[in-house]
GROMACS .gro file of C-alpha atoms in nm:
model
  439
    1MET     CA    1  -0.522   2.766   1.561
    2ASP     CA    2  -0.274   2.689   1.290
    3ASN     CA    3  -0.458   2.479   1.037
    4ASN     CA    4  -0.154   2.281   0.938
    5ASN     CA    5  -0.076   2.195   1.299
    6SER     CA    6  -0.406   2.043   1.395
    7THR     CA    7  -0.382   1.671   1.457
    8GLN     CA    8  -0.471   1.489   1.138
    9GLU     CA    9  -0.489   1.135   1.015
   10LEU     CA   10  -0.229   0.947   0.822
   11HIS     CA   11  -0.349   0.707   0.560
   12SER     CA   12  -0.205   0.417   0.375
   13PRO     CA   13  -0.222   0.431  -0.005
   14PHE     CA   14  -0.560   0.261   0.027
   15SER     CA   15  -0.706   0.519   0.259
   16SER     CA   16  -0.993   0.759   0.236
   17ALA     CA   17  -1.104   1.065   0.047
   18THR     CA   18  -1.028   1.434   0.009
   19PRO     CA   19  -1.225   1.650   0.254
   20THR     CA   20  -1.483   1.909   0.157
   21LYS     CA   21  -1.451   2.264   0.285
   22GLU     CA   22  -1.734   2.201   0.531
   23GLU     CA   23  -1.564   1.890   0.669
   24TYR     CA   24  -1.237   2.077   0.694
   25ASN     CA   25  -1.390   2.366   0.889
   26ASN     CA   26  -1.585   2.137   1.121
   27ASN     CA   27  -1.280   1.929   1.196
   28GLN     CA   28  -1.078   2.237   1.278
   29GLN     CA   29  -1.347   2.369   1.513
   30GLN     CA   30  -1.405   2.038   1.688
   31ASP     CA   31  -1.042   1.922   1.682
   32ASN     CA   32  -1.174   1.572   1.748
   33ASN     CA   33  -0.966   1.404   1.479
   34ASP     CA   34  -1.257   1.197   1.352
   35ASN     CA   35  -1.225   1.304   0.991
   36ILE     CA   36  -1.122   1.051   0.728
   37SER     CA   37  -0.956   1.288   0.484
   38ILE     CA   38  -0.616   1.227   0.339
   39PHE     CA   39  -0.523   1.592   0.312
   40VAL     CA   40  -0.607   1.918   0.486
   41ASN     CA   41  -0.457   2.240   0.353
   42SER     CA   42  -0.454   2.576   0.528
   43SER     CA   43  -0.544   2.772   0.216
   44ARG     CA   44  -0.898   2.770   0.076
   45ASP     CA   45  -0.765   2.835  -0.271
   46LYS     CA   46  -0.509   2.558  -0.243
   47GLN     CA   47  -0.776   2.331  -0.101
   48GLU     CA   48  -0.982   2.356  -0.421
   49SER     CA   49  -0.679   2.273  -0.631
   50ASN     CA   50  -0.553   1.992  -0.412
   51ASN     CA   51  -0.897   1.827  -0.396
   52ASN     CA   52  -0.865   1.736  -0.764
   53ARG     CA   53  -0.504   1.633  -0.723
   54LEU     CA   54  -0.588   1.389  -0.449
   55LYS     CA   55  -0.892   1.266  -0.637
   56ALA     CA   56  -0.645   1.154  -0.905
   57ILE     CA   57  -0.437   0.979  -0.639
   58ASP     CA   58  -0.751   0.808  -0.512
   59GLY     CA   59  -0.813   0.693  -0.868
   60ILE     CA   60  -0.470   0.546  -0.920
   61ARG     CA   61  -0.496   0.362  -0.588
   62PHE     CA   62  -0.801   0.181  -0.721
   63ILE     CA   63  -0.636   0.099  -1.054
   64PHE     CA   64  -0.327  -0.048  -0.892
   65ALA     CA   65  -0.528  -0.230  -0.623
   66VAL     CA   66  -0.728  -0.407  -0.894
   67PHE     CA   67  -0.405  -0.477  -1.082
   68ILE     CA   68  -0.265  -0.652  -0.774
   69VAL     CA   69  -0.584  -0.848  -0.710
   70ILE     CA   70  -0.601  -0.973  -1.069
   71GLY     CA   71  -0.232  -1.060  -1.047
   72HIS     CA   72  -0.312  -1.290  -0.757
   73TYR     CA   73  -0.599  -1.448  -0.952
   74HIS     CA   74  -0.419  -1.467  -1.285
   75SER     CA   75  -0.412  -1.848  -1.293
   76PHE     CA   76  -0.786  -1.843  -1.362
   77LEU     CA   77  -0.724  -1.643  -1.679
   78TYR     CA   78  -0.423  -1.825  -1.813
   79THR     CA   79  -0.550  -2.084  -2.058
   80ASN     CA   80  -0.795  -1.871  -2.252
   81TYR     CA   81  -0.637  -1.528  -2.281
   82PRO     CA   82  -0.257  -1.561  -2.264
   83SER     CA   83  -0.190  -1.210  -2.391
   84ILE     CA   84  -0.407  -1.057  -2.118
   85THR     CA   85  -0.262  -1.298  -1.864
   86THR     CA   86   0.089  -1.181  -1.943
   87LEU     CA   87  -0.008  -0.834  -1.829
   88PHE     CA   88  -0.208  -0.934  -1.524
   89THR     CA   89   0.049  -1.182  -1.392
   90ARG     CA   90   0.269  -0.879  -1.328
   91GLY     CA   91   0.041  -0.746  -1.054
   92SER     CA   92   0.319  -0.774  -0.797
   93THR     CA   93   0.500  -0.486  -0.966
   94ALA     CA   94   0.224  -0.252  -0.845
   95VAL     CA   95   0.309  -0.319  -0.479
   96ASP     CA   96   0.604  -0.081  -0.494
   97MET     CA   97   0.373   0.190  -0.620
   98PHE     CA   98   0.159   0.154  -0.307
   99PHE     CA   99   0.454   0.198  -0.075
  100MET     CA  100   0.557   0.510  -0.264
  101LEU     CA  101   0.199   0.637  -0.258
  102SER     CA  102   0.181   0.589   0.116
  103GLY     CA  103   0.507   0.777   0.170
  104PHE     CA  104   0.391   1.051  -0.064
  105ILE     CA  105   0.056   1.103   0.110
  106ILE     CA  106   0.190   1.087   0.463
  107TYR     CA  107   0.446   1.357   0.393
  108ILE     CA  108   0.188   1.587   0.236
  109VAL     CA  109  -0.047   1.542   0.531
  110TYR     CA  110   0.216   1.602   0.799
  111GLU     CA  111   0.450   1.838   0.615
  112ASN     CA  112   0.428   2.104   0.885
  113ARG     CA  113   0.413   1.872   1.185
  114ASP     CA  114   0.734   1.842   1.386
  115PHE     CA  115   0.628   1.561   1.623
  116THR     CA  116   0.805   1.724   1.915
  117SER     CA  117   0.580   1.569   2.181
  118TRP     CA  118   0.494   1.211   2.269
  119LYS     CA  119   0.128   1.311   2.261
  120GLU     CA  120   0.155   1.375   1.889
  121ILE     CA  121   0.356   1.060   1.826
  122TYR     CA  122   0.129   0.830   2.028
  123THR     CA  123  -0.182   0.978   1.868
  124PHE     CA  124  -0.025   0.940   1.526
  125TRP     CA  125   0.049   0.572   1.590
  126PHE     CA  126  -0.294   0.503   1.735
  127TYR     CA  127  -0.464   0.662   1.436
  128GLN     CA  128  -0.289   0.421   1.202
  129VAL     CA  129  -0.399   0.123   1.409
  130SER     CA  130  -0.757   0.252   1.418
  131ARG     CA  131  -0.751   0.308   1.041
  132ILE     CA  132  -0.639  -0.037   0.927
  133GLY     CA  133  -0.721  -0.244   1.235
  134PRO     CA  134  -1.097  -0.295   1.185
  135GLY     CA  135  -1.065  -0.414   0.825
  136TYR     CA  136  -0.760  -0.624   0.899
  137LEU     CA  137  -0.922  -0.809   1.190
  138LEU     CA  138  -1.244  -0.866   0.995
  139ALA     CA  139  -1.045  -1.013   0.707
  140LEU     CA  140  -0.874  -1.252   0.949
  141LEU     CA  141  -1.209  -1.352   1.096
  142LEU     CA  142  -1.362  -1.415   0.754
  143ASN     CA  143  -1.063  -1.630   0.662
  144ILE     CA  144  -1.047  -1.822   0.989
  145TYR     CA  145  -1.131  -2.144   0.804
  146LYS     CA  146  -0.781  -2.124   0.653
  147LEU     CA  147  -0.612  -2.148   0.991
  148ASN     CA  148  -0.592  -2.523   0.947
  149ILE     CA  149  -0.360  -2.465   0.648
  150THR     CA  150  -0.106  -2.306   0.879
  151TRP     CA  151  -0.129  -2.578   1.144
  152THR     CA  152  -0.117  -2.869   0.898
  153SER     CA  153   0.187  -2.736   0.713
  154ASP     CA  154   0.541  -2.872   0.744
  155MET     CA  155   0.656  -2.581   0.960
  156SER     CA  156   0.790  -2.641   1.308
  157PHE     CA  157   0.553  -2.595   1.599
  158PHE     CA  158   0.750  -2.284   1.696
  159HIS     CA  159   0.689  -2.116   1.360
  160LYS     CA  160   0.324  -2.221   1.359
  161PHE     CA  161   0.267  -2.073   1.702
  162ILE     CA  162   0.470  -1.756   1.646
  163GLY     CA  163   0.319  -1.715   1.299
  164THR     CA  164  -0.032  -1.726   1.441
  165ILE     CA  165   0.049  -1.465   1.707
  166LEU     CA  166   0.230  -1.237   1.462
  167THR     CA  167  -0.055  -1.263   1.214
  168LEU     CA  168  -0.307  -1.156   1.478
  169ILE     CA  169  -0.115  -0.830   1.529
  170GLY     CA  170  -0.018  -0.784   1.165
  171GLN     CA  171   0.355  -0.847   1.212
  172GLN     CA  172   0.399  -1.179   1.030
  173SER     CA  173   0.643  -1.047   0.769
  174TRP     CA  174   0.927  -1.015   1.019
  175LEU     CA  175   0.985  -1.389   0.982
  176PRO     CA  176   1.007  -1.520   0.624
  177GLU     CA  177   0.873  -1.857   0.739
  178THR     CA  178   0.550  -1.697   0.861
  179THR     CA  179   0.499  -1.447   0.578
  180LEU     CA  180   0.302  -1.684   0.355
  181PHE     CA  181   0.211  -1.946   0.612
  182CYS     CA  182  -0.077  -1.746   0.755
  183TRP     CA  183  -0.448  -1.755   0.698
  184ASN     CA  184  -0.454  -1.426   0.508
  185MET     CA  185  -0.137  -1.436   0.302
  186PHE     CA  186  -0.209  -1.104   0.131
  187SER     CA  187  -0.182  -0.915   0.460
  188TRP     CA  188   0.198  -0.929   0.472
  189SER     CA  189   0.219  -0.565   0.359
  190ILE     CA  190   0.055  -0.450   0.683
  191THR     CA  191   0.381  -0.531   0.862
  192CYS     CA  192   0.574  -0.310   0.622
  193PHE     CA  193   0.330  -0.021   0.649
  194SER     CA  194   0.324  -0.036   1.029
  195PHE     CA  195   0.705  -0.032   1.039
  196ALA     CA  196   0.709   0.275   0.812
  197TRP     CA  197   0.449   0.448   1.030
  198PHE     CA  198   0.650   0.368   1.342
  199LEU     CA  199   0.956   0.539   1.196
  200PHE     CA  200   0.774   0.827   1.030
  201PRO     CA  201   0.812   1.093   1.305
  202TRP     CA  202   1.188   1.064   1.251
  203THR     CA  203   1.211   0.991   0.878
  204LYS     CA  204   0.985   1.289   0.820
  205ARG     CA  205   1.238   1.517   0.992
  206MET     CA  206   1.512   1.375   0.773
  207VAL     CA  207   1.318   1.448   0.454
  208LYS     CA  208   1.211   1.790   0.580
  209LYS     CA  209   1.576   1.893   0.624
  210SER     CA  210   1.643   1.850   0.253
  211SER     CA  211   1.724   2.205   0.148
  212THR     CA  212   1.727   2.200  -0.232
  213ILE     CA  213   1.581   2.007  -0.522
  214TYR     CA  214   1.927   1.861  -0.581
  215THR     CA  215   1.945   1.710  -0.233
  216ASP     CA  216   1.593   1.575  -0.287
  217LEU     CA  217   1.705   1.402  -0.605
  218PHE     CA  218   2.026   1.278  -0.442
  219TYR     CA  219   1.843   1.106  -0.157
  220LEU     CA  220   1.572   0.983  -0.391
  221ILE     CA  221   1.838   0.809  -0.600
  222LEU     CA  222   2.020   0.687  -0.288
  223PHE     CA  223   1.712   0.517  -0.144
  224TYR     CA  224   1.633   0.377  -0.486
  225LEU     CA  225   1.975   0.212  -0.482
  226PHE     CA  226   1.904   0.080  -0.132
  227SER     CA  227   1.590  -0.076  -0.276
  228PHE     CA  228   1.723  -0.197  -0.610
  229GLY     CA  229   2.072  -0.301  -0.498
  230PRO     CA  230   1.975  -0.600  -0.279
  231HIS     CA  231   1.744  -0.729  -0.552
  232LEU     CA  232   2.024  -0.705  -0.808
  233PHE     CA  233   2.257  -0.884  -0.567
  234TYR     CA  234   1.998  -1.157  -0.520
  235TYR     CA  235   1.967  -1.208  -0.895
  236LYS     CA  236   2.342  -1.218  -0.955
  237PHE     CA  237   2.458  -1.429  -0.662
  238ILE     CA  238   2.167  -1.601  -0.484
  239GLY     CA  239   1.871  -1.642  -0.717
  240GLU     CA  240   1.988  -1.938  -0.925
  241SER     CA  241   2.165  -2.121  -0.644
  242SER     CA  242   1.862  -2.103  -0.414
  243ALA     CA  243   1.609  -2.212  -0.674
  244SER     CA  244   1.599  -2.564  -0.533
  245VAL     CA  245   1.551  -2.446  -0.174
  246ASP     CA  246   1.179  -2.377  -0.194
  247MET     CA  247   0.932  -2.262   0.067
  248ILE     CA  248   0.597  -2.413  -0.026
  249TYR     CA  249   0.260  -2.268   0.070
  250GLU     CA  250  -0.035  -2.492   0.001
  251GLY     CA  251  -0.334  -2.267  -0.051
  252ASP     CA  252  -0.694  -2.347  -0.133
  253PHE     CA  253  -0.647  -2.401  -0.505
  254ASN     CA  254  -0.279  -2.343  -0.572
  255ILE     CA  255   0.070  -2.405  -0.440
  256VAL     CA  256   0.309  -2.113  -0.399
  257LYS     CA  257   0.677  -2.204  -0.429
  258THR     CA  258   0.936  -1.948  -0.337
  259SER     CA  259   1.286  -1.930  -0.195
  260TYR     CA  260   1.377  -1.803   0.150
  261TRP     CA  261   1.572  -1.499   0.028
  262TYR     CA  262   1.313  -1.413  -0.233
  263THR     CA  263   1.054  -1.393   0.045
  264VAL     CA  264   1.287  -1.177   0.254
  265LEU     CA  265   1.346  -0.925  -0.025
  266HIS     CA  266   0.985  -0.921  -0.136
  267SER     CA  267   0.810  -0.896   0.200
  268HIS     CA  268   1.046  -0.798   0.482
  269PRO     CA  269   0.990  -0.443   0.622
  270ILE     CA  270   1.362  -0.362   0.615
  271PHE     CA  271   1.366  -0.404   0.238
  272ARG     CA  272   1.038  -0.217   0.185
  273ILE     CA  273   1.109   0.098   0.385
  274SER     CA  274   1.317   0.246   0.101
  275GLY     CA  275   1.017   0.265  -0.131
  276TYR     CA  276   0.817   0.439   0.139
  277ILE     CA  277   1.088   0.702   0.195
  278MET     CA  278   1.122   0.748  -0.181
  279GLY     CA  279   0.756   0.848  -0.189
  280MET     CA  280   0.825   1.104   0.083
  281TYR     CA  281   1.102   1.261  -0.123
  282VAL     CA  282   0.875   1.273  -0.428
  283ALA     CA  283   0.625   1.463  -0.209
  284LYS     CA  284   0.904   1.694  -0.098
  285ILE     CA  285   0.979   1.775  -0.461
  286TYR     CA  286   0.611   1.841  -0.524
  287THR     CA  287   0.581   2.084  -0.232
  288ARG     CA  288   0.853   2.298  -0.386
  289LYS     CA  289   0.601   2.390  -0.659
  290ILE     CA  290   0.861   2.373  -0.933
  291ASN     CA  291   0.743   2.431  -1.286
  292LEU     CA  292   0.820   2.096  -1.449
  293LYS     CA  293   0.790   2.116  -1.824
  294TYR     CA  294   0.643   1.823  -2.008
  295ILE     CA  295   0.560   1.644  -1.681
  296GLY     CA  296   0.217   1.551  -1.821
  297LEU     CA  297   0.369   1.390  -2.130
  298LEU     CA  298   0.632   1.211  -1.922
  299THR     CA  299   0.360   1.083  -1.689
  300ASP     CA  300   0.152   0.936  -1.969
  301MET     CA  301   0.459   0.784  -2.136
  302SER     CA  302   0.576   0.633  -1.805
  303PHE     CA  303   0.240   0.472  -1.744
  304ILE     CA  304   0.228   0.330  -2.096
  305PHE     CA  305   0.584   0.202  -2.061
  306VAL     CA  306   0.497   0.014  -1.741
  307LEU     CA  307   0.192  -0.144  -1.906
  308VAL     CA  308   0.385  -0.241  -2.219
  309VAL     CA  309   0.674  -0.401  -2.029
  310CYS     CA  310   0.437  -0.583  -1.793
  311GLY     CA  311   0.255  -0.708  -2.100
  312GLY     CA  312   0.571  -0.884  -2.216
  313VAL     CA  313   0.664  -0.651  -2.499
  314PRO     CA  314   0.927  -0.706  -2.629
  315ARG     CA  315   0.901  -1.085  -2.608
  316TYR     CA  316   1.227  -1.144  -2.422
  317VAL     CA  317   1.081  -0.950  -2.129
  318SER     CA  318   0.856  -1.247  -2.052
  319GLN     CA  319   1.165  -1.470  -2.033
  320TRP     CA  320   1.327  -1.231  -1.787
  321TYR     CA  321   1.026  -1.224  -1.561
  322ARG     CA  322   1.098  -1.517  -1.334
  323ASP     CA  323   1.238  -1.581  -0.988
  324GLY     CA  324   1.506  -1.321  -0.932
  325TYR     CA  325   1.420  -1.119  -1.239
  326GLU     CA  326   1.073  -1.052  -1.100
  327LEU     CA  327   1.227  -0.867  -0.807
  328LEU     CA  328   1.420  -0.648  -1.049
  329PHE     CA  329   1.095  -0.557  -1.223
  330CYS     CA  330   0.924  -0.478  -0.894
  331THR     CA  331   1.186  -0.224  -0.786
  332GLY     CA  332   1.296  -0.125  -1.135
  333PHE     CA  333   0.972   0.060  -1.206
  334ALA     CA  334   1.021   0.295  -0.908
  335PRO     CA  335   1.160   0.589  -1.116
  336PHE     CA  336   0.858   0.567  -1.347
  337TYR     CA  337   0.625   0.552  -1.048
  338ALA     CA  338   0.789   0.868  -0.914
  339ILE     CA  339   0.717   1.047  -1.242
  340ILE     CA  340   0.358   0.921  -1.239
  341LEU     CA  341   0.308   1.048  -0.883
  342LEU     CA  342   0.438   1.393  -0.973
  343GLY     CA  343   0.232   1.410  -1.291
  344ILE     CA  344  -0.101   1.327  -1.131
  345SER     CA  345  -0.018   1.558  -0.840
  346TYR     CA  346   0.031   1.845  -1.082
  347GLU     CA  347  -0.286   1.736  -1.266
  348LYS     CA  348  -0.090   1.714  -1.588
  349GLY     CA  349  -0.151   1.472  -1.870
  350LEU     CA  350  -0.430   1.249  -1.992
  351LEU     CA  351  -0.376   0.996  -1.712
  352ALA     CA  352  -0.445   1.255  -1.442
  353SER     CA  353  -0.760   1.368  -1.620
  354LEU     CA  354  -0.894   1.013  -1.628
  355LEU     CA  355  -0.798   0.928  -1.272
  356LYS     CA  356  -0.968   1.224  -1.106
  357THR     CA  357  -1.313   1.126  -1.231
  358ASP     CA  358  -1.563   1.085  -0.948
  359THR     CA  359  -1.612   0.714  -1.015
  360LEU     CA  360  -1.246   0.615  -0.990
  361SER     CA  361  -1.186   0.858  -0.705
  362ASN     CA  362  -1.469   0.713  -0.497
  363LEU     CA  363  -1.356   0.357  -0.567
  364GLY     CA  364  -1.009   0.455  -0.456
  365LYS     CA  365  -1.144   0.539  -0.111
  366ILE     CA  366  -1.219   0.172  -0.045
  367SER     CA  367  -0.905   0.031  -0.209
  368PHE     CA  368  -0.760  -0.087   0.123
  369SER     CA  369  -1.071  -0.293   0.189
  370ILE     CA  370  -1.058  -0.436  -0.164
  371TYR     CA  371  -0.700  -0.540  -0.107
  372ILE     CA  372  -0.740  -0.689   0.241
  373TYR     CA  373  -1.052  -0.891   0.153
  374GLN     CA  374  -0.920  -1.033  -0.173
  375SER     CA  375  -0.846  -1.378  -0.031
  376LEU     CA  376  -1.222  -1.426  -0.009
  377GLY     CA  377  -1.217  -1.440  -0.388
  378TYR     CA  378  -1.068  -1.785  -0.365
  379PHE     CA  379  -1.364  -1.888  -0.153
  380LEU     CA  380  -1.597  -1.743  -0.416
  381LEU     CA  381  -1.416  -1.921  -0.697
  382GLY     CA  382  -1.368  -2.255  -0.536
  383TYR     CA  383  -1.619  -2.329  -0.266
  384LEU     CA  384  -1.907  -2.166  -0.449
  385GLY     CA  385  -1.813  -2.335  -0.775
  386GLY     CA  386  -1.743  -2.014  -0.964
  387ILE     CA  387  -1.427  -2.136  -1.131
  388TYR     CA  388  -1.596  -2.452  -1.256
  389ALA     CA  389  -1.909  -2.284  -1.390
  390LEU     CA  390  -1.718  -2.004  -1.560
  391ASP     CA  391  -1.402  -2.184  -1.663
  392SER     CA  392  -1.460  -2.103  -2.029
  393MET     CA  393  -1.532  -1.738  -1.952
  394PRO     CA  394  -1.236  -1.615  -1.743
  395ILE     CA  395  -1.296  -1.246  -1.809
  396LEU     CA  396  -1.651  -1.279  -1.679
  397THR     CA  397  -1.518  -1.473  -1.380
  398MET     CA  398  -1.270  -1.197  -1.300
  399THR     CA  399  -1.537  -0.929  -1.343
  400ILE     CA  400  -1.763  -1.106  -1.095
  401LEU     CA  401  -1.473  -1.134  -0.852
  402ILE     CA  402  -1.379  -0.767  -0.868
  403PHE     CA  403  -1.741  -0.655  -0.847
  404SER     CA  404  -1.798  -0.878  -0.544
  405LEU     CA  405  -1.491  -0.739  -0.370
  406ILE     CA  406  -1.605  -0.383  -0.439
  407ILE     CA  407  -1.948  -0.452  -0.288
  408LEU     CA  408  -1.796  -0.621   0.017
  409ALA     CA  409  -1.541  -0.340   0.061
  410LEU     CA  410  -1.808  -0.072   0.028
  411ILE     CA  411  -2.038  -0.234   0.286
  412SER     CA  412  -1.751  -0.294   0.526
  413SER     CA  413  -1.613   0.058   0.492
  414VAL     CA  414  -1.944   0.240   0.539
  415PHE     CA  415  -2.107   0.026   0.806
  416TYR     CA  416  -1.811  -0.115   0.996
  417GLU     CA  417  -1.462   0.025   0.938
  418ILE     CA  418  -1.529   0.399   0.947
  419PRO     CA  419  -1.779   0.390   1.238
  420LEU     CA  420  -1.544   0.175   1.447
  421GLN     CA  421  -1.250   0.392   1.350
  422ASN     CA  422  -1.426   0.706   1.469
  423TYR     CA  423  -1.543   0.536   1.788
  424LEU     CA  424  -1.189   0.424   1.874
  425ARG     CA  425  -1.054   0.773   1.816
  426ARG     CA  426  -1.316   0.933   2.037
  427LYS     CA  427  -1.232   0.688   2.313
  428TRP     CA  428  -0.862   0.755   2.262
  429LYS     CA  429  -0.918   1.125   2.310
  430GLU     CA  430  -1.153   1.083   2.607
  431ASN     CA  431  -0.963   0.812   2.794
  432VAL     CA  432  -0.601   0.875   2.700
  433ILE     CA  433  -0.539   1.224   2.566
  434ASN     CA  434  -0.766   1.410   2.810
  435ARG     CA  435  -0.655   1.198   3.102
  436TYR     CA  436  -0.280   1.168   3.056
  437PHE     CA  437  -0.178   1.457   2.832
  438THR     CA  438  -0.370   1.751   2.975
  439LEU     CA  439  -0.185   2.021   3.161
   0.00000   0.00000   0.00000
């Protein structure tokens, strides 16, 4: 059996860990597709090298997941530590990194898969549902008390009803009106990931056909323009004029005001697919094994640059970071994210050395659960009185929040998500593959 052609699992940027050699061999012998690795390589020597590479990717997933979570909770830090708040309010800029990470990983995993049969395509799709479905549904259940927010809003009955149905199946971001008006507003990205996974059997062929490094770079730049262009257009022609046309989401402890077109550009799958494909082209460049000089230095400098700009240095950056400008920041960092991805993949630079530590790597394995359960932090802060008791100690408050999410994500992943994922895949093979796709 060709190792690279055994059916494997695709993961989102939040997905699981690098396999051991024993897991790899067992999975090849059993061919039961129950492994939770993000990468399987046909070469034992390459496997040892790529284990560390993907450990670094696991690490950066955790870092950016926490960055996003803190960005959503930044209002609890604002009054006491404005300099830190300036950095952490920019958490939304890390979302683009996750889409690129997902595209990067999926291409590496399925580089040698052609998806020439519907068996492969259906199994591929089902594996993605079984990977994110358990955690997603549990997050909805734990946040069911918020359903009254949706049904007491000013939306029409049609949007309330459709929004509820779309949220149940993770497709709420197709309608801007239902993107935020749902009882787990942070789950909008699931729609974008599922759309990218749906298209992957065909987008992968497109990327695979790229013959030279120059065509890789050409399409990488082209899709970057597809991503950045609409945001620039919004800022120049729509942003200011639509500032008074707000969509208002009344949450537990805050009110989110945003314009219709801002929501479209920020959350709609059509405008997020470019970042995903960009990650695939970055992976294509990596697989060429080109000797990139100074990639480690460029990686470290790119990461520092992102942190510095998000921190509001120079000062006029903070003035730029508002409705319209924020979208430019979100997509504008994509070239630097591409460099960071390549650098940690090559294990070059100080950043890669720090990210591939066992602690960060293991935390990265549960980053999806940390992300999807983050709305429970508002429950912890508000209904349990955390924000009132720790109002004068925001850093401690945030530490408790992150630690609580890690514990919840760890318990859910080990005792619920992975066991249910493996059970669903066994049933898929027994009841679908063996019954309908056997010769």
